[in-house]
């Protein structure tokens, strides 16, 4: 899958993850449609996401806009994400808070587009979904 010309802001999870750079979004069979779009294709763990549950109650589009940010939920998720993927969801949420979603979309488009083929590099494996190019972070 190639990086789209324009990224929809609804493809950013409340925690700051760019859903386009998620391998579950890029799956050929039953792909996840994005945290804020629908529950289609989501893993059980994603369906039980406490951050998404908090978002549904508070109606803040992004965690960084909440008066309780950074809360224990996002700190816990951040710790797990760093451990599993060497990727900080807390830093992503802070970027949205300080830079705004428009600037983040442009930055992420550059950061997660494969320089070899224009495909999408996933944050989990730091690897292009199309050609296998590995990004050194």
PDB file of N, CA and C in Angstrom, residues 2-108:
ATOM      1  N   UNK A   2       0.566   2.194  -0.835  1.00  0.00           N
ATOM      2  CA  UNK A   2       1.329   3.444  -0.922  1.00  0.00           C
ATOM      3  C   UNK A   2       0.780   4.455   0.084  1.00  0.00           C
ATOM      4  N   UNK A   3       1.659   5.334   0.529  1.00  0.00           N
ATOM      5  CA  UNK A   3       1.253   6.407   1.433  1.00  0.00           C
ATOM      6  C   UNK A   3       0.294   7.316   0.668  1.00  0.00           C
ATOM      7  N   UNK A   4      -0.875   7.608   1.231  1.00  0.00           N
ATOM      8  CA  UNK A   4      -1.830   8.480   0.532  1.00  0.00           C
ATOM      9  C   UNK A   4      -1.314   9.920   0.448  1.00  0.00           C
ATOM     10  N   UNK A   5      -1.791  10.653  -0.548  1.00  0.00           N
ATOM     11  CA  UNK A   5      -1.414  12.054  -0.703  1.00  0.00           C
ATOM     12  C   UNK A   5      -1.807  12.862   0.532  1.00  0.00           C
ATOM     13  N   UNK A   6      -3.011  12.580   1.029  1.00  0.00           N
ATOM     14  CA  UNK A   6      -3.521  13.308   2.190  1.00  0.00           C
ATOM     15  C   UNK A   6      -3.949  12.294   3.244  1.00  0.00           C
ATOM     16  N   UNK A   7      -3.518  12.510   4.490  1.00  0.00           N
ATOM     17  CA  UNK A   7      -3.892  11.628   5.588  1.00  0.00           C
ATOM     18  C   UNK A   7      -5.057  12.260   6.336  1.00  0.00           C
ATOM     19  N   UNK A   8      -6.117  11.494   6.524  1.00  0.00           N
ATOM     20  CA  UNK A   8      -7.284  11.938   7.258  1.00  0.00           C
ATOM     21  C   UNK A   8      -6.927  12.028   8.742  1.00  0.00           C
ATOM     22  N   UNK A   9      -7.252  13.136   9.398  1.00  0.00           N
ATOM     23  CA  UNK A   9      -6.921  13.301  10.814  1.00  0.00           C
ATOM     24  C   UNK A   9      -7.615  12.265  11.698  1.00  0.00           C
ATOM     25  N   UNK A  10      -8.687  11.658  11.210  1.00  0.00           N
ATOM     26  CA  UNK A  10      -9.352  10.609  11.988  1.00  0.00           C
ATOM     27  C   UNK A  10      -8.545   9.318  12.002  1.00  0.00           C
ATOM     28  N   UNK A  11      -7.456   9.262  11.250  1.00  0.00           N
ATOM     29  CA  UNK A  11      -6.573   8.104  11.276  1.00  0.00           C
ATOM     30  C   UNK A  11      -5.474   8.269  12.318  1.00  0.00           C
ATOM     31  N   UNK A  12      -5.688   9.161  13.264  1.00  0.00           N
ATOM     32  CA  UNK A  12      -4.816   9.305  14.425  1.00  0.00           C
ATOM     33  C   UNK A  12      -5.617   8.898  15.649  1.00  0.00           C
ATOM     34  N   UNK A  13      -5.088   7.897  16.359  1.00  0.00           N
ATOM     35  CA  UNK A  13      -5.736   7.423  17.575  1.00  0.00           C
ATOM     36  C   UNK A  13      -5.643   8.508  18.650  1.00  0.00           C
ATOM     37  N   UNK A  14      -6.521   8.478  19.647  1.00  0.00           N
ATOM     38  CA  UNK A  14      -6.453   9.471  20.723  1.00  0.00           C
ATOM     39  C   UNK A  14      -5.077   9.544  21.381  1.00  0.00           C
ATOM     40  N   UNK A  15      -4.370   8.408  21.431  1.00  0.00           N
ATOM     41  CA  UNK A  15      -3.045   8.362  22.060  1.00  0.00           C
ATOM     42  C   UNK A  15      -1.956   8.929  21.166  1.00  0.00           C
ATOM     43  N   UNK A  16      -2.258   9.241  19.923  1.00  0.00           N
ATOM     44  CA  UNK A  16      -1.283   9.856  19.038  1.00  0.00           C
ATOM     45  C   UNK A  16      -0.705   8.942  17.977  1.00  0.00           C
ATOM     46  N   UNK A  17      -1.048   7.670  17.995  1.00  0.00           N
ATOM     47  CA  UNK A  17      -0.547   6.747  16.977  1.00  0.00           C
ATOM     48  C   UNK A  17      -1.188   7.069  15.633  1.00  0.00           C
ATOM     49  N   UNK A  18      -0.366   7.112  14.604  1.00  0.00           N
ATOM     50  CA  UNK A  18      -0.838   7.288  13.237  1.00  0.00           C
ATOM     51  C   UNK A  18      -1.269   5.907  12.745  1.00  0.00           C
ATOM     52  N   UNK A  19      -2.554   5.673  12.622  1.00  0.00           N
ATOM     53  CA  UNK A  19      -3.077   4.351  12.258  1.00  0.00           C
ATOM     54  C   UNK A  19      -2.530   3.849  10.917  1.00  0.00           C
ATOM     55  N   UNK A  20      -2.224   4.746  10.000  1.00  0.00           N
ATOM     56  CA  UNK A  20      -1.693   4.329   8.705  1.00  0.00           C
ATOM     57  C   UNK A  20      -0.371   3.595   8.873  1.00  0.00           C
ATOM     58  N   UNK A  21       0.413   3.962   9.887  1.00  0.00           N
ATOM     59  CA  UNK A  21       1.705   3.310  10.106  1.00  0.00           C
ATOM     60  C   UNK A  21       1.601   2.041  10.949  1.00  0.00           C
ATOM     61  N   UNK A  22       0.393   1.575  11.206  1.00  0.00           N
ATOM     62  CA  UNK A  22       0.168   0.361  12.005  1.00  0.00           C
ATOM     63  C   UNK A  22      -0.016  -0.846  11.083  1.00  0.00           C
ATOM     64  N   UNK A  23       0.677  -1.925  11.404  1.00  0.00           N
ATOM     65  CA  UNK A  23       0.581  -3.114  10.549  1.00  0.00           C
ATOM     66  C   UNK A  23      -0.824  -3.700  10.514  1.00  0.00           C
ATOM     67  N   UNK A  24      -1.649  -3.477  11.547  1.00  0.00           N
ATOM     68  CA  UNK A  24      -3.026  -3.977  11.525  1.00  0.00           C
ATOM     69  C   UNK A  24      -3.878  -3.214  10.503  1.00  0.00           C
ATOM     70  N   UNK A  25      -3.578  -1.949  10.295  1.00  0.00           N
ATOM     71  CA  UNK A  25      -4.273  -1.143   9.298  1.00  0.00           C
ATOM     72  C   UNK A  25      -3.892  -1.589   7.886  1.00  0.00           C
ATOM     73  N   UNK A  26      -2.677  -2.080   7.732  1.00  0.00           N
ATOM     74  CA  UNK A  26      -2.153  -2.454   6.415  1.00  0.00           C
ATOM     75  C   UNK A  26      -2.416  -3.911   6.028  1.00  0.00           C
ATOM     76  N   UNK A  27      -3.015  -4.701   6.925  1.00  0.00           N
ATOM     77  CA  UNK A  27      -3.286  -6.110   6.614  1.00  0.00           C
ATOM     78  C   UNK A  27      -4.174  -6.229   5.372  1.00  0.00           C
ATOM     79  N   UNK A  28      -3.913  -7.259   4.575  1.00  0.00           N
ATOM     80  CA  UNK A  28      -4.748  -7.486   3.387  1.00  0.00           C
ATOM     81  C   UNK A  28      -6.110  -8.059   3.766  1.00  0.00           C
ATOM     82  N   UNK A  29      -6.128  -8.996   4.706  1.00  0.00           N
ATOM     83  CA  UNK A  29      -7.382  -9.613   5.127  1.00  0.00           C
ATOM     84  C   UNK A  29      -7.881  -8.984   6.417  1.00  0.00           C
ATOM     85  N   UNK A  30      -9.089  -8.461   6.370  1.00  0.00           N
ATOM     86  CA  UNK A  30      -9.751  -7.858   7.522  1.00  0.00           C
ATOM     87  C   UNK A  30      -8.889  -6.792   8.205  1.00  0.00           C
ATOM     88  N   UNK A  31      -8.460  -5.758   7.471  1.00  0.00           N
ATOM     89  CA  UNK A  31      -7.630  -4.725   8.089  1.00  0.00           C
ATOM     90  C   UNK A  31      -8.414  -3.897   9.100  1.00  0.00           C
ATOM     91  N   UNK A  32      -7.708  -3.375  10.089  1.00  0.00           N
ATOM     92  CA  UNK A  32      -8.293  -2.446  11.053  1.00  0.00           C
ATOM     93  C   UNK A  32      -8.598  -1.156  10.287  1.00  0.00           C
ATOM     94  N   UNK A  33      -9.714  -0.539  10.583  1.00  0.00           N
ATOM     95  CA  UNK A  33     -10.092   0.675   9.856  1.00  0.00           C
ATOM     96  C   UNK A  33      -9.611   1.954  10.541  1.00  0.00           C
ATOM     97  N   UNK A  34      -8.994   1.838  11.696  1.00  0.00           N
ATOM     98  CA  UNK A  34      -8.519   3.011  12.431  1.00  0.00           C
ATOM     99  C   UNK A  34      -9.283   3.177  13.726  1.00  0.00           C
ATOM    100  N   UNK A  35      -8.594   3.605  14.764  1.00  0.00           N
ATOM    101  CA  UNK A  35      -9.182   3.669  16.106  1.00  0.00           C
ATOM    102  C   UNK A  35     -10.441   4.529  16.210  1.00  0.00           C
ATOM    103  N   UNK A  36     -10.494   5.629  15.485  1.00  0.00           N
ATOM    104  CA  UNK A  36     -11.643   6.536  15.597  1.00  0.00           C
ATOM    105  C   UNK A  36     -12.699   6.310  14.521  1.00  0.00           C
ATOM    106  N   UNK A  37     -12.444   5.403  13.603  1.00  0.00           N
ATOM    107  CA  UNK A  37     -13.372   5.228  12.490  1.00  0.00           C
ATOM    108  C   UNK A  37     -14.404   4.135  12.758  1.00  0.00           C
ATOM    109  N   UNK A  38     -13.946   2.945  13.092  1.00  0.00           N
ATOM    110  CA  UNK A  38     -14.887   1.870  13.430  1.00  0.00           C
ATOM    111  C   UNK A  38     -14.136   0.754  14.144  1.00  0.00           C
ATOM    112  N   UNK A  39     -14.880  -0.257  14.584  1.00  0.00           N
ATOM    113  CA  UNK A  39     -14.272  -1.410  15.251  1.00  0.00           C
ATOM    114  C   UNK A  39     -13.954  -2.534  14.274  1.00  0.00           C
ATOM    115  N   UNK A  40     -14.236  -2.326  12.998  1.00  0.00           N
ATOM    116  CA  UNK A  40     -13.991  -3.351  11.985  1.00  0.00           C
ATOM    117  C   UNK A  40     -12.510  -3.732  11.929  1.00  0.00           C
ATOM    118  N   UNK A  41     -12.228  -5.003  11.995  1.00  0.00           N
ATOM    119  CA  UNK A  41     -10.879  -5.515  11.846  1.00  0.00           C
ATOM    120  C   UNK A  41      -9.988  -5.375  13.064  1.00  0.00           C
ATOM    121  N   UNK A  42     -10.527  -4.903  14.171  1.00  0.00           N
ATOM    122  CA  UNK A  42      -9.712  -4.701  15.355  1.00  0.00           C
ATOM    123  C   UNK A  42      -9.470  -6.007  16.107  1.00  0.00           C
ATOM    124  N   UNK A  43      -8.285  -6.117  16.691  1.00  0.00           N
ATOM    125  CA  UNK A  43      -7.975  -7.237  17.568  1.00  0.00           C
ATOM    126  C   UNK A  43      -8.751  -7.054  18.867  1.00  0.00           C
ATOM    127  N   UNK A  44      -8.902  -8.136  19.628  1.00  0.00           N
ATOM    128  CA  UNK A  44      -9.605  -8.048  20.911  1.00  0.00           C
ATOM    129  C   UNK A  44      -8.963  -7.029  21.832  1.00  0.00           C
ATOM    130  N   UNK A  45      -7.634  -6.989  21.838  1.00  0.00           N
ATOM    131  CA  UNK A  45      -6.936  -6.033  22.706  1.00  0.00           C
ATOM    132  C   UNK A  45      -7.273  -4.597  22.332  1.00  0.00           C
ATOM    133  N   UNK A  46      -7.399  -4.326  21.054  1.00  0.00           N
ATOM    134  CA  UNK A  46      -7.749  -2.977  20.607  1.00  0.00           C
ATOM    135  C   UNK A  46      -9.197  -2.640  20.967  1.00  0.00           C
ATOM    136  N   UNK A  47     -10.063  -3.626  20.904  1.00  0.00           N
ATOM    137  CA  UNK A  47     -11.457  -3.393  21.265  1.00  0.00           C
ATOM    138  C   UNK A  47     -11.605  -3.069  22.755  1.00  0.00           C
ATOM    139  N   UNK A  48     -10.669  -3.560  23.558  1.00  0.00           N
ATOM    140  CA  UNK A  48     -10.706  -3.326  25.003  1.00  0.00           C
ATOM    141  C   UNK A  48      -9.853  -2.132  25.424  1.00  0.00           C
ATOM    142  N   UNK A  49      -9.344  -1.375  24.492  1.00  0.00           N
ATOM    143  CA  UNK A  49      -8.429  -0.273  24.796  1.00  0.00           C
ATOM    144  C   UNK A  49      -9.077   0.721  25.764  1.00  0.00           C
ATOM    145  N   UNK A  50      -8.444   0.909  26.904  1.00  0.00           N
ATOM    146  CA  UNK A  50      -8.976   1.813  27.925  1.00  0.00           C
ATOM    147  C   UNK A  50      -8.857   3.268  27.502  1.00  0.00           C
ATOM    148  N   UNK A  51      -7.861   3.580  26.716  1.00  0.00           N
ATOM    149  CA  UNK A  51      -7.715   4.958  26.229  1.00  0.00           C
ATOM    150  C   UNK A  51      -8.866   5.300  25.295  1.00  0.00           C
ATOM    151  N   UNK A  52      -9.231   4.381  24.433  1.00  0.00           N
ATOM    152  CA  UNK A  52     -10.376   4.605  23.531  1.00  0.00           C
ATOM    153  C   UNK A  52     -11.659   4.750  24.352  1.00  0.00           C
ATOM    154  N   UNK A  53     -11.789   3.936  25.415  1.00  0.00           N
ATOM    155  CA  UNK A  53     -12.949   4.047  26.299  1.00  0.00           C
ATOM    156  C   UNK A  53     -13.019   5.404  26.966  1.00  0.00           C
ATOM    157  N   UNK A  54     -11.876   5.925  27.384  1.00  0.00           N
ATOM    158  CA  UNK A  54     -11.803   7.250  27.996  1.00  0.00           C
ATOM    159  C   UNK A  54     -12.198   8.315  26.978  1.00  0.00           C
ATOM    160  N   UNK A  55     -11.675   8.167  25.766  1.00  0.00           N
ATOM    161  CA  UNK A  55     -12.011   9.091  24.680  1.00  0.00           C
ATOM    162  C   UNK A  55     -13.528   9.115  24.457  1.00  0.00           C
ATOM    163  N   UNK A  56     -14.142   7.933  24.431  1.00  0.00           N
ATOM    164  CA  UNK A  56     -15.586   7.849  24.198  1.00  0.00           C
ATOM    165  C   UNK A  56     -16.377   8.591  25.280  1.00  0.00           C
ATOM    166  N   UNK A  57     -15.861   8.594  26.521  1.00  0.00           N
ATOM    167  CA  UNK A  57     -16.542   9.284  27.624  1.00  0.00           C
ATOM    168  C   UNK A  57     -16.300  10.793  27.604  1.00  0.00           C
ATOM    169  N   UNK A  58     -15.047  11.180  27.403  1.00  0.00           N
ATOM    170  CA  UNK A  58     -14.666  12.588  27.538  1.00  0.00           C
ATOM    171  C   UNK A  58     -14.823  13.404  26.268  1.00  0.00           C
ATOM    172  N   UNK A  59     -14.822  12.747  25.139  1.00  0.00           N
ATOM    173  CA  UNK A  59     -14.998  13.400  23.836  1.00  0.00           C
ATOM    174  C   UNK A  59     -13.852  14.334  23.442  1.00  0.00           C
ATOM    175  N   UNK A  60     -12.664  14.111  23.994  1.00  0.00           N
ATOM    176  CA  UNK A  60     -11.478  14.797  23.488  1.00  0.00           C
ATOM    177  C   UNK A  60     -10.992  13.969  22.327  1.00  0.00           C
ATOM    178  N   UNK A  61     -10.673  14.606  21.224  1.00  0.00           N
ATOM    179  CA  UNK A  61     -10.215  13.849  20.067  1.00  0.00           C
ATOM    180  C   UNK A  61      -8.838  13.242  20.302  1.00  0.00           C
ATOM    181  N   UNK A  62      -7.984  13.959  21.028  1.00  0.00           N
ATOM    182  CA  UNK A  62      -6.629  13.478  21.308  1.00  0.00           C
ATOM    183  C   UNK A  62      -6.326  13.644  22.783  1.00  0.00           C
ATOM    184  N   UNK A  63      -5.612  12.683  23.334  1.00  0.00           N
ATOM    185  CA  UNK A  63      -5.273  12.691  24.758  1.00  0.00           C
ATOM    186  C   UNK A  63      -4.597  13.986  25.191  1.00  0.00           C
ATOM    187  N   UNK A  64      -3.752  14.517  24.348  1.00  0.00           N
ATOM    188  CA  UNK A  64      -3.029  15.733  24.675  1.00  0.00           C
ATOM    189  C   UNK A  64      -3.913  16.940  24.934  1.00  0.00           C
ATOM    190  N   UNK A  65      -5.169  16.850  24.600  1.00  0.00           N
ATOM    191  CA  UNK A  65      -6.097  17.957  24.821  1.00  0.00           C
ATOM    192  C   UNK A  65      -6.875  17.818  26.136  1.00  0.00           C
ATOM    193  N   UNK A  66      -6.624  16.740  26.848  1.00  0.00           N
ATOM    194  CA  UNK A  66      -7.333  16.473  28.112  1.00  0.00           C
ATOM    195  C   UNK A  66      -6.597  17.151  29.266  1.00  0.00           C
ATOM    196  N   UNK A  67      -7.343  17.671  30.225  1.00  0.00           N
ATOM    197  CA  UNK A  67      -6.731  18.333  31.389  1.00  0.00           C
ATOM    198  C   UNK A  67      -5.961  17.349  32.265  1.00  0.00           C
ATOM    199  N   UNK A  68      -6.215  16.059  32.143  1.00  0.00           N
ATOM    200  CA  UNK A  68      -5.519  15.044  32.946  1.00  0.00           C
ATOM    201  C   UNK A  68      -4.275  14.477  32.248  1.00  0.00           C
ATOM    202  N   UNK A  69      -3.955  14.987  31.085  1.00  0.00           N
ATOM    203  CA  UNK A  69      -2.809  14.496  30.315  1.00  0.00           C
ATOM    204  C   UNK A  69      -1.496  14.918  30.946  1.00  0.00           C
ATOM    205  N   UNK A  70      -0.527  14.049  31.055  1.00  0.00           N
ATOM    206  CA  UNK A  70      -0.545  12.615  30.750  1.00  0.00           C
ATOM    207  C   UNK A  70      -1.079  11.816  31.942  1.00  0.00           C
ATOM    208  N   UNK A  71      -2.070  11.026  31.700  1.00  0.00           N
ATOM    209  CA  UNK A  71      -2.707  10.228  32.748  1.00  0.00           C
ATOM    210  C   UNK A  71      -2.015   8.871  32.879  1.00  0.00           C
ATOM    211  N   UNK A  72      -2.454   8.102  33.876  1.00  0.00           N
ATOM    212  CA  UNK A  72      -1.833   6.789  34.095  1.00  0.00           C
ATOM    213  C   UNK A  72      -2.119   5.824  32.941  1.00  0.00           C
ATOM    214  N   UNK A  73      -3.244   5.987  32.247  1.00  0.00           N
ATOM    215  CA  UNK A  73      -3.562   5.097  31.125  1.00  0.00           C
ATOM    216  C   UNK A  73      -2.548   5.248  29.994  1.00  0.00           C
ATOM    217  N   UNK A  74      -2.274   6.495  29.618  1.00  0.00           N
ATOM    218  CA  UNK A  74      -1.346   6.689  28.500  1.00  0.00           C
ATOM    219  C   UNK A  74       0.088   6.395  28.932  1.00  0.00           C
ATOM    220  N   UNK A  75       0.420   6.634  30.183  1.00  0.00           N
ATOM    221  CA  UNK A  75       1.765   6.293  30.663  1.00  0.00           C
ATOM    222  C   UNK A  75       1.990   4.785  30.616  1.00  0.00           C
ATOM    223  N   UNK A  76       0.958   4.018  30.989  1.00  0.00           N
ATOM    224  CA  UNK A  76       1.064   2.559  30.949  1.00  0.00           C
ATOM    225  C   UNK A  76       1.187   2.074  29.504  1.00  0.00           C
ATOM    226  N   UNK A  77       0.344   2.616  28.619  1.00  0.00           N
ATOM    227  CA  UNK A  77       0.412   2.230  27.213  1.00  0.00           C
ATOM    228  C   UNK A  77       1.772   2.595  26.622  1.00  0.00           C
ATOM    229  N   UNK A  78       2.278   3.753  26.984  1.00  0.00           N
ATOM    230  CA  UNK A  78       3.576   4.198  26.489  1.00  0.00           C
ATOM    231  C   UNK A  78       4.680   3.231  26.914  1.00  0.00           C
ATOM    232  N   UNK A  79       4.657   2.835  28.153  1.00  0.00           N
ATOM    233  CA  UNK A  79       5.662   1.901  28.668  1.00  0.00           C
ATOM    234  C   UNK A  79       5.620   0.588  27.882  1.00  0.00           C
ATOM    235  N   UNK A  80       4.417   0.076  27.625  1.00  0.00           N
ATOM    236  CA  UNK A  80       4.263  -1.167  26.856  1.00  0.00           C
ATOM    237  C   UNK A  80       4.704  -0.990  25.403  1.00  0.00           C
ATOM    238  N   UNK A  81       4.363   0.131  24.811  1.00  0.00           N
ATOM    239  CA  UNK A  81       4.712   0.385  23.417  1.00  0.00           C
ATOM    240  C   UNK A  81       6.228   0.532  23.240  1.00  0.00           C
ATOM    241  N   UNK A  82       6.867   1.183  24.179  1.00  0.00           N
ATOM    242  CA  UNK A  82       8.330   1.317  24.116  1.00  0.00           C
ATOM    243  C   UNK A  82       8.974  -0.060  24.253  1.00  0.00           C
ATOM    244  N   UNK A  83       8.470  -0.839  25.181  1.00  0.00           N
ATOM    245  CA  UNK A  83       9.021  -2.180  25.414  1.00  0.00           C
ATOM    246  C   UNK A  83       8.841  -3.079  24.188  1.00  0.00           C
ATOM    247  N   UNK A  84       7.664  -3.056  23.584  1.00  0.00           N
ATOM    248  CA  UNK A  84       7.360  -3.943  22.458  1.00  0.00           C
ATOM    249  C   UNK A  84       7.897  -3.444  21.121  1.00  0.00           C
ATOM    250  N   UNK A  85       7.793  -2.121  20.893  1.00  0.00           N
ATOM    251  CA  UNK A  85       8.078  -1.595  19.556  1.00  0.00           C
ATOM    252  C   UNK A  85       9.140  -0.494  19.508  1.00  0.00           C
ATOM    253  N   UNK A  86       9.676  -0.121  20.661  1.00  0.00           N
ATOM    254  CA  UNK A  86      10.603   0.997  20.725  1.00  0.00           C
ATOM    255  C   UNK A  86       9.954   2.252  20.130  1.00  0.00           C
ATOM    256  N   UNK A  87       8.687   2.461  20.502  1.00  0.00           N
ATOM    257  CA  UNK A  87       7.892   3.574  19.976  1.00  0.00           C
ATOM    258  C   UNK A  87       7.110   4.193  21.124  1.00  0.00           C
ATOM    259  N   UNK A  88       7.258   5.485  21.333  1.00  0.00           N
ATOM    260  CA  UNK A  88       6.592   6.170  22.435  1.00  0.00           C
ATOM    261  C   UNK A  88       5.265   6.780  21.998  1.00  0.00           C
ATOM    262  N   UNK A  89       4.183   6.220  22.511  1.00  0.00           N
ATOM    263  CA  UNK A  89       2.867   6.796  22.232  1.00  0.00           C
ATOM    264  C   UNK A  89       2.703   8.117  22.984  1.00  0.00           C
ATOM    265  N   UNK A  90       3.329   8.228  24.145  1.00  0.00           N
ATOM    266  CA  UNK A  90       3.260   9.465  24.919  1.00  0.00           C
ATOM    267  C   UNK A  90       3.904  10.615  24.140  1.00  0.00           C
ATOM    268  N   UNK A  91       5.040  10.349  23.513  1.00  0.00           N
ATOM    269  CA  UNK A  91       5.688  11.387  22.700  1.00  0.00           C
ATOM    270  C   UNK A  91       4.817  11.761  21.498  1.00  0.00           C
ATOM    271  N   UNK A  92       4.129  10.776  20.921  1.00  0.00           N
ATOM    272  CA  UNK A  92       3.214  11.080  19.809  1.00  0.00           C
ATOM    273  C   UNK A  92       2.070  11.965  20.274  1.00  0.00           C
ATOM    274  N   UNK A  93       1.523  11.650  21.433  1.00  0.00           N
ATOM    275  CA  UNK A  93       0.433  12.462  21.973  1.00  0.00           C
ATOM    276  C   UNK A  93       0.912  13.876  22.303  1.00  0.00           C
ATOM    277  N   UNK A  94       2.127  13.990  22.814  1.00  0.00           N
ATOM    278  CA  UNK A  94       2.686  15.316  23.113  1.00  0.00           C
ATOM    279  C   UNK A  94       2.894  16.116  21.825  1.00  0.00           C
ATOM    280  N   UNK A  95       3.327  15.447  20.760  1.00  0.00           N
ATOM    281  CA  UNK A  95       3.533  16.149  19.482  1.00  0.00           C
ATOM    282  C   UNK A  95       2.231  16.780  19.017  1.00  0.00           C
ATOM    283  N   UNK A  96       1.132  16.053  19.122  1.00  0.00           N
ATOM    284  CA  UNK A  96      -0.163  16.598  18.707  1.00  0.00           C
ATOM    285  C   UNK A  96      -0.524  17.788  19.586  1.00  0.00           C
ATOM    286  N   UNK A  97      -0.256  17.660  20.880  1.00  0.00           N
ATOM    287  CA  UNK A  97      -0.571  18.731  21.816  1.00  0.00           C
ATOM    288  C   UNK A  97       0.178  20.016  21.457  1.00  0.00           C
ATOM    289  N   UNK A  98       1.462  19.906  21.137  1.00  0.00           N
ATOM    290  CA  UNK A  98       2.283  21.091  20.919  1.00  0.00           C
ATOM    291  C   UNK A  98       2.349  21.567  19.470  1.00  0.00           C
ATOM    292  N   UNK A  99       2.272  20.642  18.513  1.00  0.00           N
ATOM    293  CA  UNK A  99       2.429  21.030  17.113  1.00  0.00           C
ATOM    294  C   UNK A  99       1.111  21.185  16.374  1.00  0.00           C
ATOM    295  N   UNK A 100       0.083  20.492  16.831  1.00  0.00           N
ATOM    296  CA  UNK A 100      -1.186  20.493  16.126  1.00  0.00           C
ATOM    297  C   UNK A 100      -1.238  19.369  15.107  1.00  0.00           C
ATOM    298  N   UNK A 101      -2.420  18.887  14.844  1.00  0.00           N
ATOM    299  CA  UNK A 101      -2.587  17.705  14.000  1.00  0.00           C
ATOM    300  C   UNK A 101      -2.149  17.952  12.557  1.00  0.00           C
ATOM    301  N   UNK A 102      -2.375  19.139  12.023  1.00  0.00           N
ATOM    302  CA  UNK A 102      -1.978  19.421  10.636  1.00  0.00           C
ATOM    303  C   UNK A 102      -0.490  19.273  10.410  1.00  0.00           C
ATOM    304  N   UNK A 103       0.303  19.816  11.300  1.00  0.00           N
ATOM    305  CA  UNK A 103       1.764  19.722  11.198  1.00  0.00           C
ATOM    306  C   UNK A 103       2.219  18.278  11.404  1.00  0.00           C
ATOM    307  N   UNK A 104       1.568  17.564  12.311  1.00  0.00           N
ATOM    308  CA  UNK A 104       1.911  16.165  12.576  1.00  0.00           C
ATOM    309  C   UNK A 104       1.648  15.314  11.338  1.00  0.00           C
ATOM    310  N   UNK A 105       0.541  15.555  10.676  1.00  0.00           N
ATOM    311  CA  UNK A 105       0.207  14.784   9.474  1.00  0.00           C
ATOM    312  C   UNK A 105       1.325  14.929   8.440  1.00  0.00           C
ATOM    313  N   UNK A 106       1.787  16.145   8.203  1.00  0.00           N
ATOM    314  CA  UNK A 106       2.853  16.356   7.228  1.00  0.00           C
ATOM    315  C   UNK A 106       4.164  15.707   7.675  1.00  0.00           C
ATOM    316  N   UNK A 107       4.503  15.846   8.947  1.00  0.00           N
ATOM    317  CA  UNK A 107       5.723  15.241   9.485  1.00  0.00           C
ATOM    318  C   UNK A 107       5.672  13.724   9.373  1.00  0.00           C
ATOM    319  N   UNK A 108       4.527  13.136   9.762  1.00  0.00           N
ATOM    320  CA  UNK A 108       4.393  11.677   9.704  1.00  0.00           C
ATOM    321  C   UNK A 108       4.416  11.155   8.279  1.00  0.00           C
TER     322      UNK A 108
END
